[in-house]
mmCIF file of C-alpha atoms in Angstrom:
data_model
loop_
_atom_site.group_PDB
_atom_site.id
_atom_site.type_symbol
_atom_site.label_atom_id
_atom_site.label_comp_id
_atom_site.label_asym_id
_atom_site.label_seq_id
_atom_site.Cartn_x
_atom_site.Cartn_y
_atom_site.Cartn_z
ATOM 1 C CA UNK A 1062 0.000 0.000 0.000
ATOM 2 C CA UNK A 1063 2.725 2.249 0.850
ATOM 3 C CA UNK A 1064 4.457 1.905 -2.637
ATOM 4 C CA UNK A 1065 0.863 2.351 -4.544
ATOM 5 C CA UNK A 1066 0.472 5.599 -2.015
ATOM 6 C CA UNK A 1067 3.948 7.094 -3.127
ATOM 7 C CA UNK A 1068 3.663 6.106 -6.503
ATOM 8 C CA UNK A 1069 -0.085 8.024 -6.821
ATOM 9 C CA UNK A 1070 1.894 11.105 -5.113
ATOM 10 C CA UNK A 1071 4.901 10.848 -7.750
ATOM 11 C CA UNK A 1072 2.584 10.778 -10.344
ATOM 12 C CA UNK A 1073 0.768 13.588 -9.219
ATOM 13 C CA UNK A 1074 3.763 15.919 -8.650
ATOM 14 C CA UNK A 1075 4.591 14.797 -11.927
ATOM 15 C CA UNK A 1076 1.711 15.631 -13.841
ATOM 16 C CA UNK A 1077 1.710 19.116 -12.057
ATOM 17 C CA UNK A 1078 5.238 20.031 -12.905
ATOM 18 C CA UNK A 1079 4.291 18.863 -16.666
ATOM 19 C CA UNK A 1080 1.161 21.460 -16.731
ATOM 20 C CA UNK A 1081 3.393 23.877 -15.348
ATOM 21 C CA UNK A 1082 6.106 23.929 -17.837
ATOM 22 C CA UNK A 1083 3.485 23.851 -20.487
ATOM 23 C CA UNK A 1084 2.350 27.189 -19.563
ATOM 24 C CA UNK A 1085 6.104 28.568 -19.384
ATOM 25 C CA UNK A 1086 6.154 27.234 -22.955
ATOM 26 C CA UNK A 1087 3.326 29.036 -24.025
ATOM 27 C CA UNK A 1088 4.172 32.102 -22.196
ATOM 28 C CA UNK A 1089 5.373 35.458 -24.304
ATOM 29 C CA UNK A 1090 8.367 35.186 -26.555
ATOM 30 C CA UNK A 1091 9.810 37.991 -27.934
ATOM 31 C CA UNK A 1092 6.110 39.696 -29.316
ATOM 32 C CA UNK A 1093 4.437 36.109 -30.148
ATOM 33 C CA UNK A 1094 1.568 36.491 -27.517
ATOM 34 C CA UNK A 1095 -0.326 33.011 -26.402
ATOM 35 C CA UNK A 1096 -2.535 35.063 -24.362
ATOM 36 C CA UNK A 1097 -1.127 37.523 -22.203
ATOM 37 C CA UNK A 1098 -3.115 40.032 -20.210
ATOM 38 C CA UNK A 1099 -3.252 43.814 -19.452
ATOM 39 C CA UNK A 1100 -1.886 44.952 -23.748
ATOM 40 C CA UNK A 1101 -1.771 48.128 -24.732
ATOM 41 C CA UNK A 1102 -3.374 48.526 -28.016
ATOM 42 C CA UNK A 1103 -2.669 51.763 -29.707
ATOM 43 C CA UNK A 1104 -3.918 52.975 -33.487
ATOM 44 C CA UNK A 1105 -2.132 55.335 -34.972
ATOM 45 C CA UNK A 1106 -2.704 57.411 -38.289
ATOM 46 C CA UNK A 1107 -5.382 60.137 -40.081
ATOM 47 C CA UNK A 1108 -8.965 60.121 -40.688
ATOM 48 C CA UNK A 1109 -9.136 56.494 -41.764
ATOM 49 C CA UNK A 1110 -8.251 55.532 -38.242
ATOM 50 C CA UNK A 1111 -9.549 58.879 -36.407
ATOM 51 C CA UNK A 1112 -13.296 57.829 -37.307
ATOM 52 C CA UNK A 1113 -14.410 61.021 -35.753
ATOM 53 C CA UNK A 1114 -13.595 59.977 -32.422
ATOM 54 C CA UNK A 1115 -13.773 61.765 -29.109
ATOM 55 C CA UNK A 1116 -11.194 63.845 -27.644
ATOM 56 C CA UNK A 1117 -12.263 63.035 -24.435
ATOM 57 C CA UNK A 1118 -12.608 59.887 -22.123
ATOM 58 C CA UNK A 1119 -16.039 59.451 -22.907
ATOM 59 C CA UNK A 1120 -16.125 55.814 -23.289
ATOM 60 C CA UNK A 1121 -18.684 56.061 -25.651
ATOM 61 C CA UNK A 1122 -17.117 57.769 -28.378
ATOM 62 C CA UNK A 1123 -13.073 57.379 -27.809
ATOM 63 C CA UNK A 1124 -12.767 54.344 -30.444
ATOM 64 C CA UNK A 1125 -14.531 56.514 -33.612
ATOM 65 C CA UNK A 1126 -16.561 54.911 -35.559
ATOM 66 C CA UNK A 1127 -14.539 53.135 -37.782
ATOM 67 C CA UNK A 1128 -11.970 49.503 -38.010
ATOM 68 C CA UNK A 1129 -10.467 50.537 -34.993
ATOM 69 C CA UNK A 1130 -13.865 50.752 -32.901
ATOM 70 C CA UNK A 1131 -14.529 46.938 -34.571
ATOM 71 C CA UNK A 1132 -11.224 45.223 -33.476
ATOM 72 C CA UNK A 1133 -11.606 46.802 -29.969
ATOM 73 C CA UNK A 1134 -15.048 46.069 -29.221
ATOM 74 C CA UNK A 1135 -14.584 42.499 -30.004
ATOM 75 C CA UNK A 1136 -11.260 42.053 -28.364
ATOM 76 C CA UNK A 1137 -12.775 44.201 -25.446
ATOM 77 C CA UNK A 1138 -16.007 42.070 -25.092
ATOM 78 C CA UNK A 1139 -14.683 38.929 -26.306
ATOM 79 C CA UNK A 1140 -11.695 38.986 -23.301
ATOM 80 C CA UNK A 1141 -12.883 41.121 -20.872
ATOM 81 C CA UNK A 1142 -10.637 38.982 -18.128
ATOM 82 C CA UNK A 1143 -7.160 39.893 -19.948
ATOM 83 C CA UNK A 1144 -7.887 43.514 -18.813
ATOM 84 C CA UNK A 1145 -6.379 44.581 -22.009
ATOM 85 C CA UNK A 1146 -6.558 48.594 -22.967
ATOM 86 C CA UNK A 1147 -7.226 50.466 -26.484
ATOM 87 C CA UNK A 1148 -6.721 53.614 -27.508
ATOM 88 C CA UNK A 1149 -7.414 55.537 -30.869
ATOM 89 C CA UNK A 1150 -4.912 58.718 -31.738
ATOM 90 C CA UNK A 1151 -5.804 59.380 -35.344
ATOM 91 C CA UNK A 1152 -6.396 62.275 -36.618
ATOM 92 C CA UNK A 1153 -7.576 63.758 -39.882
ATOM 93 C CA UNK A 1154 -4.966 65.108 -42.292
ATOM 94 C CA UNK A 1155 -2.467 63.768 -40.444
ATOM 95 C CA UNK A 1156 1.242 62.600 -42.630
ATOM 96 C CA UNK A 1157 4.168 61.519 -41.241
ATOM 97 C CA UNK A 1158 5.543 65.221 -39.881
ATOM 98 C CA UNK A 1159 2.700 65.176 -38.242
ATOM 99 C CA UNK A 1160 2.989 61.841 -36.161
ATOM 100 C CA UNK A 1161 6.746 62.922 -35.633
ATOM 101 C CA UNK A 1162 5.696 65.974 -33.655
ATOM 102 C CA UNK A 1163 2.876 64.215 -31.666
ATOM 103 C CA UNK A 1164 4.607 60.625 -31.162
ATOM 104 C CA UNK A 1165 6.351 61.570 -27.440
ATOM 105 C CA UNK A 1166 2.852 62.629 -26.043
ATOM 106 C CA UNK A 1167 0.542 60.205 -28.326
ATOM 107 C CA UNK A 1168 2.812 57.519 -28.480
ATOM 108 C CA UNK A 1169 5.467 56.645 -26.274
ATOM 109 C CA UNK A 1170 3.876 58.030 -23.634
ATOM 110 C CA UNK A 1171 1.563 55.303 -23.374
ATOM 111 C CA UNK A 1172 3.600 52.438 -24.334
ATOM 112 C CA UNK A 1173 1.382 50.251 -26.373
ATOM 113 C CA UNK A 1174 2.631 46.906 -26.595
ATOM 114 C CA UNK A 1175 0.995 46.437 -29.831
ATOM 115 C CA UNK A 1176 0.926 49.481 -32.488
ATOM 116 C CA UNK A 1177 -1.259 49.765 -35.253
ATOM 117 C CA UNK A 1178 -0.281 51.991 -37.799
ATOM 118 C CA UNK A 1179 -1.948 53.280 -41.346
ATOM 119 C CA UNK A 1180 -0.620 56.633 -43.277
ATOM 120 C CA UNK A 1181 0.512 57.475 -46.134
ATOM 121 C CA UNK A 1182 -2.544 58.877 -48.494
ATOM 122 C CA UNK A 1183 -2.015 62.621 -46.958
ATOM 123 C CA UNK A 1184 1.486 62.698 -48.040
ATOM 124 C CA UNK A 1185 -0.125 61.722 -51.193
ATOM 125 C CA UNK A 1186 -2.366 64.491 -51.352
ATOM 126 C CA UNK A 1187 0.573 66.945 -50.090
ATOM 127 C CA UNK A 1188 2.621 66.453 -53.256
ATOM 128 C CA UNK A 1189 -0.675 66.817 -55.144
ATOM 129 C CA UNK A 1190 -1.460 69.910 -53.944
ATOM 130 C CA UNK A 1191 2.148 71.757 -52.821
ATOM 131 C CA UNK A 1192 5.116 69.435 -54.423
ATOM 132 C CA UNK A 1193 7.213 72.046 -53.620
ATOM 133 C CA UNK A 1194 6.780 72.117 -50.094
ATOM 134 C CA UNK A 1195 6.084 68.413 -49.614
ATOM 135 C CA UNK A 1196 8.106 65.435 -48.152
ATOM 136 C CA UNK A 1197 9.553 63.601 -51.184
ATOM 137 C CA UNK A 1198 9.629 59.237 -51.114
ATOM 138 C CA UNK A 1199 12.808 59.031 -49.465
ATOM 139 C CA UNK A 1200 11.880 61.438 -46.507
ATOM 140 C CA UNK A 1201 8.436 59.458 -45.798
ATOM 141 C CA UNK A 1202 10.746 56.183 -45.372
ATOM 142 C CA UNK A 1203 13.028 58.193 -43.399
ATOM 143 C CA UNK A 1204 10.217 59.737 -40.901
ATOM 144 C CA UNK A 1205 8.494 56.207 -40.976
ATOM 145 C CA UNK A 1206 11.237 54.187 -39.585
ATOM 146 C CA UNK A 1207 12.312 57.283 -37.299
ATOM 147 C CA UNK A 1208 8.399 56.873 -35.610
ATOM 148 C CA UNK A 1209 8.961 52.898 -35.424
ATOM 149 C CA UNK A 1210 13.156 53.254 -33.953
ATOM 150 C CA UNK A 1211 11.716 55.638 -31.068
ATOM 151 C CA UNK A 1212 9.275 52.609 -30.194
ATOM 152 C CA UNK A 1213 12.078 49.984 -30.243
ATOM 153 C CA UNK A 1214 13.945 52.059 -28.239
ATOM 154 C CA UNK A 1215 10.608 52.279 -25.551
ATOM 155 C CA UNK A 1216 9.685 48.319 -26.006
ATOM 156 C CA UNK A 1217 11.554 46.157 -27.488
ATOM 157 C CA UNK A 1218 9.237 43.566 -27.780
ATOM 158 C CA UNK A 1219 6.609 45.677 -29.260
ATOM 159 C CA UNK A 1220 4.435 44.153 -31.851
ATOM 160 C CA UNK A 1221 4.053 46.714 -34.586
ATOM 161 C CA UNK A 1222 0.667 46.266 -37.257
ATOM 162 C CA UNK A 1223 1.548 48.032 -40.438
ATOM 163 C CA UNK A 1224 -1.309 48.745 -42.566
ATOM 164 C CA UNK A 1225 -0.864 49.525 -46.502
ATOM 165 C CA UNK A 1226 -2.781 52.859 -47.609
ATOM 166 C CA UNK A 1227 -5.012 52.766 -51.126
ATOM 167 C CA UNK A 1228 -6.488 55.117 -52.865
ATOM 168 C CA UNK A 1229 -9.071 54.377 -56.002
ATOM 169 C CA UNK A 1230 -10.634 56.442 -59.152
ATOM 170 C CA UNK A 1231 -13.586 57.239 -57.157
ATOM 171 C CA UNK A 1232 -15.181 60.662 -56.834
ATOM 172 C CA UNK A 1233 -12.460 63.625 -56.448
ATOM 173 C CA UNK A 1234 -9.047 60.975 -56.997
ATOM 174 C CA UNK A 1235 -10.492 60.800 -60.662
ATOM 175 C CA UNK A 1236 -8.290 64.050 -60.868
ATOM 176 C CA UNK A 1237 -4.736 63.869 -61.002
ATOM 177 C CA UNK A 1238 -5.389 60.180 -60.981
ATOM 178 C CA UNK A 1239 -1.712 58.985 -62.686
ATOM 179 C CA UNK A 1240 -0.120 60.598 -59.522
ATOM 180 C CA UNK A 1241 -2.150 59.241 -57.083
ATOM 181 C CA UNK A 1242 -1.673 55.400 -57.836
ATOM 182 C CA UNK A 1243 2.086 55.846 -58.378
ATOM 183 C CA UNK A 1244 2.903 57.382 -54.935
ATOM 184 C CA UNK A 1245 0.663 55.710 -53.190
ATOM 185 C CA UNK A 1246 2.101 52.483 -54.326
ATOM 186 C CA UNK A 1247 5.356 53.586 -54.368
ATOM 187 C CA UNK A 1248 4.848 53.969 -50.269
ATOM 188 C CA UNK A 1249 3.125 50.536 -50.420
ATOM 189 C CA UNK A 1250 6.471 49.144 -51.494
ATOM 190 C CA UNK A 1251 8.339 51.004 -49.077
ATOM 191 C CA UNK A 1252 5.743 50.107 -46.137
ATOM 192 C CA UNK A 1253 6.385 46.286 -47.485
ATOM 193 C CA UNK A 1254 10.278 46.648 -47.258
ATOM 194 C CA UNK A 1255 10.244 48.292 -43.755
ATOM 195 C CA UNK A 1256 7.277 45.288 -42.391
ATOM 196 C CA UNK A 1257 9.601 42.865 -43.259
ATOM 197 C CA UNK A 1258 12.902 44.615 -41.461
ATOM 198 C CA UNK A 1259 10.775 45.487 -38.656
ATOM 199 C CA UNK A 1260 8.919 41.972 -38.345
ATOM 200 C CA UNK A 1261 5.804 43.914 -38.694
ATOM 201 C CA UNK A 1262 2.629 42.596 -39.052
ATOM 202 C CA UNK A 1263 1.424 43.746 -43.040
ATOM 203 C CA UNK A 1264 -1.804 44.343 -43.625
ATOM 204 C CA UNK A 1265 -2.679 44.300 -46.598
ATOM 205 C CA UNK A 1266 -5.544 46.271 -47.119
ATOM 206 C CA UNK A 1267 -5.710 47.548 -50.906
ATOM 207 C CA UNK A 1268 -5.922 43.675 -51.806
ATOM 208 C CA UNK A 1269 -8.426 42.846 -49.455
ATOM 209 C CA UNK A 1270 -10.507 46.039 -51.475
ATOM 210 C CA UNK A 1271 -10.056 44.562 -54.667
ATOM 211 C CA UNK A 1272 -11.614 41.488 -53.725
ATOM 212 C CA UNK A 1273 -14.559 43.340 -52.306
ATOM 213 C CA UNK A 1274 -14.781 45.105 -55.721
ATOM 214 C CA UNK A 1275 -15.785 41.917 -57.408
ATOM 215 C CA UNK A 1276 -18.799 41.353 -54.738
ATOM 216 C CA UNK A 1277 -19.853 45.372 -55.279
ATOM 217 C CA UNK A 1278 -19.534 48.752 -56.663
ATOM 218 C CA UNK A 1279 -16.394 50.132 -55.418
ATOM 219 C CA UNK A 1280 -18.152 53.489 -54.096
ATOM 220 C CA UNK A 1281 -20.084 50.508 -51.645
ATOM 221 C CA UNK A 1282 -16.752 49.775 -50.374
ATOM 222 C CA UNK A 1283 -14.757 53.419 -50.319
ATOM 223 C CA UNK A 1284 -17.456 56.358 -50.809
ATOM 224 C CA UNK A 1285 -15.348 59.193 -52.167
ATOM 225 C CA UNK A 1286 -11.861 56.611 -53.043
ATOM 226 C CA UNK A 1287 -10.244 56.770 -49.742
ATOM 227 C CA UNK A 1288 -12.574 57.045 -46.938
ATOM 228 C CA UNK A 1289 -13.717 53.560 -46.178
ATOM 229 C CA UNK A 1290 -17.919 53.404 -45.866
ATOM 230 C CA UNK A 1291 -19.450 51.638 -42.727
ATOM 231 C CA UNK A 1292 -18.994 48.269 -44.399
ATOM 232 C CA UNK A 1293 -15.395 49.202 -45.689
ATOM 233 C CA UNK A 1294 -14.460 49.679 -42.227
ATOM 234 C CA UNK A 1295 -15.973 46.288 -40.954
ATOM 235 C CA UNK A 1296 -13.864 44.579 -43.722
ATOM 236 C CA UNK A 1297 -10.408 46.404 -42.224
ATOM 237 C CA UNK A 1298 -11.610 45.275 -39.163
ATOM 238 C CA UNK A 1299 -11.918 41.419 -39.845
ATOM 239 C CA UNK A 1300 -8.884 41.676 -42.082
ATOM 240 C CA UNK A 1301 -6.799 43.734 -38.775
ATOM 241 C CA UNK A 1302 -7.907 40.347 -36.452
ATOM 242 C CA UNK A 1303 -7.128 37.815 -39.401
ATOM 243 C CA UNK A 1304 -3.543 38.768 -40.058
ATOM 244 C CA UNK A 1305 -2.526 39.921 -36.174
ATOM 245 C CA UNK A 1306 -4.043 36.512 -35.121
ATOM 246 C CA UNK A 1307 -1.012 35.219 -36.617
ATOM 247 C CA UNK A 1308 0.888 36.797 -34.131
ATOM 248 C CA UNK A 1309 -1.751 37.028 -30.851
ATOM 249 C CA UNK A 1310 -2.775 33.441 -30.780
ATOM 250 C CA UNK A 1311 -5.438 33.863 -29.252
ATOM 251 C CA UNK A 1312 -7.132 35.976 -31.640
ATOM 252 C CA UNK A 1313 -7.116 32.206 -33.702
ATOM 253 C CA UNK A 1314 -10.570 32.258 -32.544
ATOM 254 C CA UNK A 1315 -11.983 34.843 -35.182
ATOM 255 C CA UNK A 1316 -13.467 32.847 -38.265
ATOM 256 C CA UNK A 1317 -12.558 35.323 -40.915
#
């Protein structure tokens, strides 16, 4: 009886020392999350991500009303025990100068351990409307990687989500429509180059349009050819979860 007794007890300790080492396996490493608690979630960019939002801390109104209000809100209801927070900083108009002299305050200062980033279409519309006085190709890569160093240098193991602007031939883009695709792509590709050095998340939304094109009219999609509609922003939003879910495995449990 004795040898059955310390047996059961060996088997038990052992069994409890195997569960435990199965959760240090699945703990964080480097900014692969299994499911850790109390993120920072931080979106970052212009009116696409601003969604008229409050500029208060109204909880009814401080996600906008656009792809970043529909990854929070199910995140936010979906794990309410991980305690996790969100906050929206868009704001309309916004290029990369912009974020550079905002990023201490509306940035680093709340040290998101996931940032989601999309810009890109107002520098776009700045060398439309004043070449002279706007940043050229090489100085948006410059400012871009300048925004993502002075995270690194906050949190190293910061997951960064790195959205790809479009732009289509709807409405008002009809004019000076050659220069709108080529810049805008030509900061797709460099938003692509610096996902990869970064080991960003890419999000690849122009694609994910396209493919919505075939289902309806484009202007059902994007209303004026860069402002996303209601059910635009609901397709950012299932695409944001479907490609960071690679990354925040717990996020596996989305169906998109």
């Amino acid at each position: 009886m004795k040898n059955i007794s310390s047996r059961r007890v060996f088997l038990q300790t052992s069994a409890i020392s195997a569960f435990i080492m199965g959760l240090k396996s699945n703990a964080v490493s480097s900014n692969n999350f299994e499911m850790e608690t109390k993120l920072t979630f931080l979106f970052q960019g212009d009116s696409i991500t601003d969604g008229n939002r409050g500029r208060n801390t109204d909880p009814n109104h401080i996600m906008g009303h656009g792809y970043a209000y529909g990854v929070a809100s199910r995140i936010g209801a979906d794990f309410p025990e991980a305690g996790f927070t969100f906050y929206n900083r868009g704001i309309s108009g916004n290029r990369i100068p912009d974020l550079q002299k905002r990023w201490k305050e509306e940035t680093l200062d709340l040290k998101p351990d996931v940032l989601s980033l999309l810009i890109g279409i107002n520098d776009v519309n700045a060398l439309i409307r004043k070449p002279e006085e706007a940043p050229n190709l090489e100085q948006f890569e410059i400012g871009y990687r300048d925004l993502l160093d002075q995270c690194k240098q906050n949190n190293p193991n910061i997951l960064f989500v790195l959205g790809i602007p479009f732009v289509y031939a709807i409405k008002g883009r009809k004019d000076n429509w050659d220069i709108w695709q080529k810049e805008t792509n030509a900061r797709a590709e460099v938003i692509k180059k610096i996902a990869e050095e970064y080991d960003a998340v890419l999000i690849d939304y122009p694609s994910m349009f396209e493919k919505a094109f075939k289902n309806a009219p484009d202007e059902y999609w994007v209303w004026d050819g860069i402002h996303p509609t209601v059910f635009g922003h609901e397709l950012m939003a299932r695409e944001w979860i479907k490609a960071v879910s690679k990354r925040l495995k717990f996020l596996k449990k989305y169906q998109y």
